[in-house]
Amino acid sequence: MSNIIDGKSFAADLRTSLAAKVSILKKEHQLTPGLAVILVGEDPASEVYVRNKAKQTLEVGMKSVEHKLDASTGESELLALVESLNQDETIHGILVQLPLPDHIDEAKVLNAIHYEKDVDGFHLTNVGLLSTGGLGVVPCTPLGCIMMLKDRLGSLSGKNAVVVGRSNIVGKPMANLLLQESCTVTIAHSRTQNLADVCRAADILVAAVGRPEMIPGDWVKPGAAVIDVGINRIERDGKNKLVGDVDFASAAEVAGAITPVPGGVGPMTIACLLHNTVQQACRQHKVAMPE
Ligand code: NDP
């Protein structure tokens, strides 16, 4: 088996299995999971993300609603839209595309989404549920990482896991998920001493930093599983290129398993958003997620 974890094909399989679940929910429970995405402003990268989300939502048979608001939209207008979607019974997941314009309080908006319609796992209730091992919703990117790790390694119990990065959207939830799988978890960050040695002790190394190729192959323990969350745009040989936080060429020579960039963690993020929406729809309607 290749040591490369193909996130693109893993995500395609996840979408196929979600489409089958959605079809069962429609037939047996007259339930069509619905996702609403709100975009404020005209950030080109965000527009691409939102378009891809809507396309994939429809492809698995779900309902997709997009709300594109002007960059000058006020906070109270945005909060009113969130509240109307909270009340809308055909919508089971609400996603507010980040970043929001500076005049809007991001935390206030994210916490205005009902926690049972939160599909990003950013609502404080879901953050609390994740850290206490409760039944909440897990942020999409770390969820995709843990799915790929479990698929490749089976049980993660007892493994030394190092997460480089401590953000609320990737590093911290990733560390919590690894802890739930009974790993011994170290969280490293910009103040960590001897980062190379910390990384070399990892059976599972997750890089979520945002610095192009900062982790070379000789920081990777032979046979370790390496999950590269980083997405960095660089210019090389006169061309624009996407690279991760790990130096893929040298790390792939020693790693037992490794995700490439692009084609690793990235494609899993939207697939997990769809998974979270189906899961929230099932919870709201008190039906079991189809097998
Ligand atoms: P943040 O900028 O919020 O966090 C970066 C983290 O890296 C911080 O905790 C920071 O430490 C740490 N860090 C910075 N420099 C160093 C260093 N030299 N050594 C060790 N740690 C360091 O980023 P995000 O978590 O939001 O994203 C991380 C990367 O993942 C980005 O490239 C982003 O584009 C990508 N990403 C990819 C997604 C996907 O779908 N694949 C989704 C989300 C993000 P400190 O806290 O001390 O400052």
Short mmCIF file of C-alpha atoms and ligand atoms in Angstrom, two decimals:
data_model
loop_
_atom_site.label_atom_id
_atom_site.label_comp_id
_atom_site.label_asym_id
_atom_site.label_seq_id
_atom_site.Cartn_x
_atom_site.Cartn_y
_atom_site.Cartn_z
CA MET A 1 0.00 0.00 0.00
CA SER A 2 1.27 3.50 -0.83
CA ASN A 3 2.13 5.64 2.17
CA ILE A 4 0.20 8.56 0.61
CA ILE A 5 -3.26 9.13 2.07
CA ASP A 6 -5.48 10.14 -0.83
CA GLY A 7 -7.87 12.67 0.70
CA LYS A 8 -9.57 13.31 -2.62
CA SER A 9 -10.69 9.72 -3.05
CA PHE A 10 -11.48 9.38 0.70
CA ALA A 11 -13.73 12.46 0.42
CA ALA A 12 -15.41 11.09 -2.73
CA ASP A 13 -16.19 7.82 -0.85
CA LEU A 14 -17.58 9.80 2.10
CA ARG A 15 -19.85 11.81 -0.24
CA THR A 16 -21.08 8.60 -1.91
CA SER A 17 -21.95 7.13 1.47
CA LEU A 18 -23.66 10.40 2.51
CA ALA A 19 -25.72 10.41 -0.70
CA ALA A 20 -26.98 6.91 0.21
CA LYS A 21 -27.88 8.11 3.73
CA VAL A 22 -29.70 11.16 2.36
CA SER A 23 -31.66 8.95 -0.01
CA ILE A 24 -32.78 6.75 2.92
CA LEU A 25 -33.73 9.81 5.01
CA LYS A 26 -35.85 11.16 2.14
CA LYS A 27 -37.57 7.84 1.47
CA GLU A 28 -38.13 6.60 5.01
CA HIS A 29 -38.49 9.85 6.97
CA GLN A 30 -39.47 12.45 4.32
CA LEU A 31 -36.42 14.35 5.57
CA THR A 32 -34.19 16.33 3.18
CA PRO A 33 -31.21 17.74 5.10
CA GLY A 34 -30.78 21.43 4.30
CA LEU A 35 -27.66 23.60 4.54
CA ALA A 36 -27.73 27.42 4.46
CA VAL A 37 -24.49 29.27 3.77
CA ILE A 38 -24.15 32.99 4.44
CA LEU A 39 -21.46 35.01 2.71
CA VAL A 40 -20.88 38.64 3.62
CA GLY A 41 -18.80 40.67 1.16
CA GLU A 42 -16.93 39.69 -1.98
CA ASP A 43 -13.74 37.94 -0.89
CA PRO A 44 -12.82 35.89 -4.03
CA ALA A 45 -11.44 32.90 -2.03
CA SER A 46 -14.59 32.77 0.12
CA GLU A 47 -16.77 32.93 -3.01
CA VAL A 48 -14.99 29.86 -4.41
CA TYR A 49 -15.44 27.95 -1.12
CA VAL A 50 -19.14 28.84 -0.96
CA ARG A 51 -19.71 27.80 -4.58
CA ASN A 52 -18.01 24.44 -3.96
CA LYS A 53 -19.99 23.87 -0.80
CA ALA A 54 -23.30 24.54 -2.57
CA LYS A 55 -22.36 22.31 -5.52
CA GLN A 56 -21.40 19.35 -3.31
CA THR A 57 -24.43 19.82 -1.06
CA LEU A 58 -26.73 19.46 -4.08
CA GLU A 59 -24.71 16.53 -5.45
CA VAL A 60 -25.42 14.40 -2.37
CA GLY A 61 -29.15 15.18 -2.68
CA MET A 62 -29.43 17.79 0.08
CA LYS A 63 -31.10 21.19 -0.03
CA SER A 64 -28.69 24.12 -0.46
CA VAL A 65 -29.51 27.76 0.24
CA GLU A 66 -27.07 30.62 -0.29
CA HIS A 67 -27.39 34.11 1.18
CA LYS A 68 -24.97 36.60 -0.36
CA LEU A 69 -24.93 39.86 1.56
CA ASP A 70 -23.28 43.13 0.78
CA ALA A 71 -20.02 43.94 2.63
CA SER A 72 -21.81 46.89 4.26
CA THR A 73 -24.44 44.63 5.91
CA GLY A 74 -24.87 45.56 9.56
CA GLU A 75 -24.41 43.13 12.44
CA SER A 76 -28.08 43.33 13.47
CA GLU A 77 -29.23 42.53 9.91
CA LEU A 78 -26.94 39.48 9.85
CA LEU A 79 -28.15 38.36 13.30
CA ALA A 80 -31.76 38.68 12.10
CA LEU A 81 -31.00 36.43 9.10
CA VAL A 82 -29.34 33.85 11.39
CA GLU A 83 -32.39 33.90 13.64
CA SER A 84 -34.78 33.39 10.72
CA LEU A 85 -32.70 30.38 9.62
CA ASN A 86 -32.74 29.07 13.21
CA GLN A 87 -36.56 29.05 12.92
CA ASP A 88 -36.65 27.56 9.40
CA GLU A 89 -37.58 23.87 9.66
CA THR A 90 -36.19 23.04 6.21
CA ILE A 91 -32.70 24.17 7.27
CA HIS A 92 -30.66 21.86 9.52
CA GLY A 93 -27.24 23.44 9.20
CA ILE A 94 -26.18 27.11 9.09
CA LEU A 95 -22.70 28.15 8.07
CA VAL A 96 -21.42 31.71 8.17
CA GLN A 97 -18.39 31.95 5.90
CA LEU A 98 -15.39 33.50 7.68
CA PRO A 99 -13.78 35.97 7.77
CA LEU A 100 -16.54 38.53 8.35
CA PRO A 101 -15.99 42.26 7.75
CA ASP A 102 -14.31 44.05 10.67
CA HIS A 103 -17.44 45.87 11.81
CA ILE A 104 -19.16 42.56 12.66
CA ASP A 105 -18.41 40.64 15.88
CA GLU A 106 -17.58 37.14 14.61
CA ALA A 107 -18.03 35.37 17.96
CA LYS A 108 -21.42 36.99 18.50
CA VAL A 109 -22.67 35.81 15.10
CA LEU A 110 -21.31 32.26 15.48
CA ASN A 111 -22.92 31.91 18.89
CA ALA A 112 -26.24 33.23 17.55
CA ILE A 113 -26.55 30.08 15.40
CA HIS A 114 -28.56 27.50 17.38
CA TYR A 115 -25.99 24.94 18.54
CA GLU A 116 -28.02 22.14 16.96
CA LYS A 117 -27.78 23.92 13.59
CA ASP A 118 -24.07 24.69 13.99
CA VAL A 119 -22.21 22.59 11.39
CA ASP A 120 -18.76 24.10 11.96
CA GLY A 121 -18.51 23.12 15.62
CA PHE A 122 -17.62 26.72 16.56
CA HIS A 123 -20.60 27.37 18.88
CA LEU A 124 -19.41 27.48 22.49
CA THR A 125 -21.81 24.69 23.45
CA ASN A 126 -20.27 22.41 20.83
CA VAL A 127 -16.75 23.44 21.86
CA GLY A 128 -17.67 22.49 25.44
CA LEU A 129 -19.29 19.21 24.34
CA LEU A 130 -16.14 18.25 22.43
CA SER A 131 -13.87 18.91 25.39
CA THR A 132 -16.13 17.00 27.80
CA GLY A 133 -16.67 14.04 25.44
CA GLY A 134 -20.37 14.90 24.85
CA LEU A 135 -22.51 14.52 21.76
CA GLY A 136 -21.86 17.77 19.89
CA VAL A 137 -20.64 18.56 16.41
CA VAL A 138 -16.93 18.47 15.58
CA PRO A 139 -15.12 21.13 13.47
CA CYS A 140 -14.87 19.87 9.88
CA THR A 141 -11.11 19.98 9.29
CA PRO A 142 -10.06 18.04 12.43
CA LEU A 143 -12.95 15.62 11.86
CA GLY A 144 -11.60 14.85 8.38
CA CYS A 145 -8.11 14.32 9.83
CA ILE A 146 -9.29 11.89 12.50
CA MET A 147 -11.40 9.93 9.96
CA MET A 148 -8.37 9.46 7.70
CA LEU A 149 -6.11 8.51 10.64
CA LYS A 150 -8.55 5.90 11.95
CA ASP A 151 -9.07 4.49 8.48
CA ARG A 152 -5.33 4.10 7.93
CA LEU A 153 -4.14 3.11 11.43
CA GLY A 154 -7.16 1.47 13.05
CA SER A 155 -6.95 2.05 16.79
CA LEU A 156 -5.00 5.17 17.79
CA SER A 157 -4.95 4.18 21.46
CA GLY A 158 -1.66 4.75 23.27
CA LYS A 159 0.04 6.49 20.35
CA ASN A 160 2.12 9.63 20.88
CA ALA A 161 0.39 12.42 18.97
CA VAL A 162 1.87 15.86 18.42
CA VAL A 163 -0.31 18.68 17.07
CA VAL A 164 1.67 21.71 15.91
CA GLY A 165 -0.69 24.70 16.15
CA ARG A 166 -3.22 25.66 18.82
CA SER A 167 -5.94 27.55 16.95
CA ASN A 168 -9.58 27.19 17.95
CA ILE A 169 -10.57 25.87 14.52
CA VAL A 170 -7.86 23.26 13.97
CA GLY A 171 -5.19 22.71 16.64
CA LYS A 172 -7.28 22.58 19.82
CA PRO A 173 -10.19 20.49 18.48
CA MET A 174 -7.68 18.15 16.80
CA ALA A 175 -5.90 17.63 20.13
CA ASN A 176 -9.25 16.93 21.83
CA LEU A 177 -10.21 14.35 19.21
CA LEU A 178 -6.85 12.58 19.56
CA LEU A 179 -7.30 12.57 23.33
CA GLN A 180 -10.75 10.99 22.87
CA GLU A 181 -8.99 8.25 20.87
CA SER A 182 -6.71 7.70 23.91
CA CYS A 183 -3.55 9.13 22.34
CA THR A 184 -0.93 10.80 24.51
CA VAL A 185 -1.22 14.31 23.14
CA THR A 186 1.27 17.17 22.98
CA ILE A 187 0.21 20.55 21.60
CA ALA A 188 3.11 22.57 20.19
CA HIS A 189 3.01 26.24 19.15
CA SER A 190 5.22 29.22 18.40
CA ARG A 191 6.73 29.25 21.92
CA THR A 192 7.52 25.50 22.02
CA GLN A 193 11.18 24.75 22.76
CA ASN A 194 13.05 22.16 20.67
CA LEU A 195 10.18 21.68 18.26
CA ALA A 196 12.25 19.29 16.12
CA ASP A 197 12.68 16.87 19.06
CA VAL A 198 9.01 17.20 20.04
CA CYS A 199 8.01 16.28 16.46
CA ARG A 200 10.50 13.38 16.32
CA ALA A 201 8.70 11.73 19.25
CA ALA A 202 5.38 11.65 17.38
CA ASP A 203 3.74 8.47 16.08
CA ILE A 204 1.09 10.84 14.74
CA LEU A 205 2.19 14.31 13.65
CA VAL A 206 -0.43 16.90 12.73
CA ALA A 207 0.85 20.19 11.29
CA ALA A 208 -1.58 23.14 11.41
CA VAL A 209 0.66 26.18 11.36
CA GLY A 210 0.42 28.09 8.08
CA ARG A 211 4.18 28.22 7.34
CA PRO A 212 5.27 26.72 4.02
CA GLU A 213 7.25 23.46 4.39
CA MET A 214 8.54 24.31 7.88
CA ILE A 215 8.64 20.65 8.99
CA PRO A 216 11.43 18.78 7.17
CA GLY A 217 11.67 15.01 6.80
CA ASP A 218 14.30 14.69 9.53
CA TRP A 219 11.74 15.90 12.12
CA VAL A 220 9.54 12.92 11.24
CA LYS A 221 9.89 9.63 13.14
CA PRO A 222 10.33 6.74 10.70
CA GLY A 223 6.94 5.11 10.16
CA ALA A 224 4.94 7.99 11.68
CA ALA A 225 1.58 9.13 10.27
CA VAL A 226 1.82 12.74 9.10
CA ILE A 227 -1.29 14.87 8.59
CA ASP A 228 -0.55 18.19 6.89
CA VAL A 229 -3.36 20.71 7.39
CA GLY A 230 -1.41 23.72 6.13
CA ILE A 231 -2.41 25.46 2.91
CA ASN A 232 0.23 27.92 1.78
CA ARG A 233 0.50 29.68 -1.55
CA ILE A 234 4.09 30.15 -2.70
CA GLU A 235 5.85 31.10 -5.88
CA ARG A 236 8.38 28.58 -7.17
CA ASP A 237 10.12 28.54 -10.55
CA GLY A 238 7.93 31.47 -11.58
CA LYS A 239 4.71 29.55 -10.86
CA ASN A 240 2.13 29.79 -8.09
CA LYS A 241 1.99 26.60 -6.04
CA LEU A 242 0.11 25.25 -3.02
CA VAL A 243 2.26 23.61 -0.37
CA GLY A 244 1.65 22.37 3.16
CA ASP A 245 3.44 22.97 6.44
CA VAL A 246 5.46 19.79 5.88
CA ASP A 247 8.21 19.38 3.31
CA PHE A 248 6.39 16.61 1.47
CA ALA A 249 9.30 15.25 -0.59
CA SER A 250 11.61 14.57 2.37
CA ALA A 251 8.84 13.60 4.84
CA ALA A 252 7.27 11.09 2.42
CA GLU A 253 10.57 9.17 2.41
CA VAL A 254 10.31 8.35 6.12
CA ALA A 255 6.60 8.58 7.01
CA GLY A 256 4.46 5.45 7.26
CA ALA A 257 1.52 7.50 5.97
CA ILE A 258 1.27 11.11 4.83
CA THR A 259 -1.33 13.48 3.39
CA PRO A 260 -0.24 15.55 0.36
CA VAL A 261 -1.09 19.22 -0.23
CA PRO A 262 -3.20 19.66 -2.26
CA GLY A 263 -5.31 16.49 -2.24
CA GLY A 264 -5.06 15.51 1.43
CA VAL A 265 -6.92 17.25 4.24
CA GLY A 266 -8.47 19.97 2.02
CA PRO A 267 -11.05 17.85 0.14
CA MET A 268 -12.16 16.21 3.40
CA THR A 269 -13.22 19.53 4.94
CA ILE A 270 -16.29 20.08 2.72
CA ALA A 271 -17.20 16.37 2.84
CA CYS A 272 -17.21 16.62 6.65
CA LEU A 273 -19.40 19.73 6.48
CA LEU A 274 -21.97 17.66 4.59
CA HIS A 275 -21.55 14.86 7.15
CA ASN A 276 -22.18 17.32 9.99
CA THR A 277 -25.32 18.67 8.26
CA VAL A 278 -26.78 15.17 7.83
CA GLN A 279 -25.91 14.37 11.45
CA GLN A 280 -27.60 17.56 12.72
CA ALA A 281 -30.70 16.88 10.58
CA CYS A 282 -30.97 13.39 12.12
CA ARG A 283 -30.59 14.78 15.65
CA GLN A 284 -33.17 17.54 15.11
CA HIS A 285 -35.67 14.96 13.80
CA LYS A 286 -34.66 12.35 16.40
CA VAL A 287 -33.91 9.70 13.81
CA ALA A 288 -30.80 7.50 13.79
CA MET A 289 -28.15 8.31 11.18
CA PRO A 290 -28.69 5.59 8.50
CA GLU A 291 -25.91 2.93 8.43
P1 NDP B 1 -3.64 30.06 12.96
O1 NDP B 1 -2.80 31.12 12.36
O2 NDP B 1 -4.90 30.42 13.65
O3 NDP B 1 -2.75 29.20 13.96
C1 NDP B 1 -1.43 28.84 13.64
C2 NDP B 1 -0.81 28.14 14.81
O4 NDP B 1 0.53 27.81 14.44
C3 NDP B 1 -0.74 28.99 16.08
O5 NDP B 1 -1.13 28.23 17.18
C4 NDP B 1 0.75 29.37 16.17
O6 NDP B 1 1.25 29.44 17.49
C5 NDP B 1 1.42 28.20 15.49
N1 NDP B 1 2.72 28.58 14.96
C6 NDP B 1 3.04 29.68 14.22
N2 NDP B 1 4.35 29.69 13.94
C7 NDP B 1 4.88 28.61 14.52
C8 NDP B 1 6.19 28.08 14.61
N3 NDP B 1 7.24 28.68 14.03
N4 NDP B 1 6.40 26.95 15.31
C9 NDP B 1 5.35 26.31 15.90
N5 NDP B 1 4.07 26.76 15.85
C10 NDP B 1 3.85 27.90 15.17
O7 NDP B 1 -3.92 29.03 11.74
P2 NDP B 1 -5.09 27.94 11.54
O8 NDP B 1 -5.06 26.93 12.62
O9 NDP B 1 -6.35 28.61 11.21
O10 NDP B 1 -4.58 27.26 10.19
C11 NDP B 1 -3.33 26.60 10.10
C12 NDP B 1 -3.07 26.19 8.66
O11 NDP B 1 -4.08 25.29 8.26
C13 NDP B 1 -3.13 27.35 7.66
O12 NDP B 1 -2.19 27.10 6.63
C14 NDP B 1 -4.53 27.26 7.09
O13 NDP B 1 -4.61 27.79 5.78
C15 NDP B 1 -4.74 25.77 7.09
N6 NDP B 1 -6.14 25.35 7.16
C16 NDP B 1 -6.53 24.37 6.30
C17 NDP B 1 -7.82 23.93 6.30
C18 NDP B 1 -8.20 22.83 5.35
O14 NDP B 1 -9.36 22.66 5.03
N7 NDP B 1 -7.26 22.01 4.91
C19 NDP B 1 -8.84 24.49 7.19
C20 NDP B 1 -8.30 25.44 8.15
C21 NDP B 1 -6.99 25.86 8.09
P3 NDP B 1 0.81 30.60 18.54
O15 NDP B 1 -0.56 30.20 19.01
O16 NDP B 1 1.84 30.51 19.60
O17 NDP B 1 0.81 31.89 17.77
#
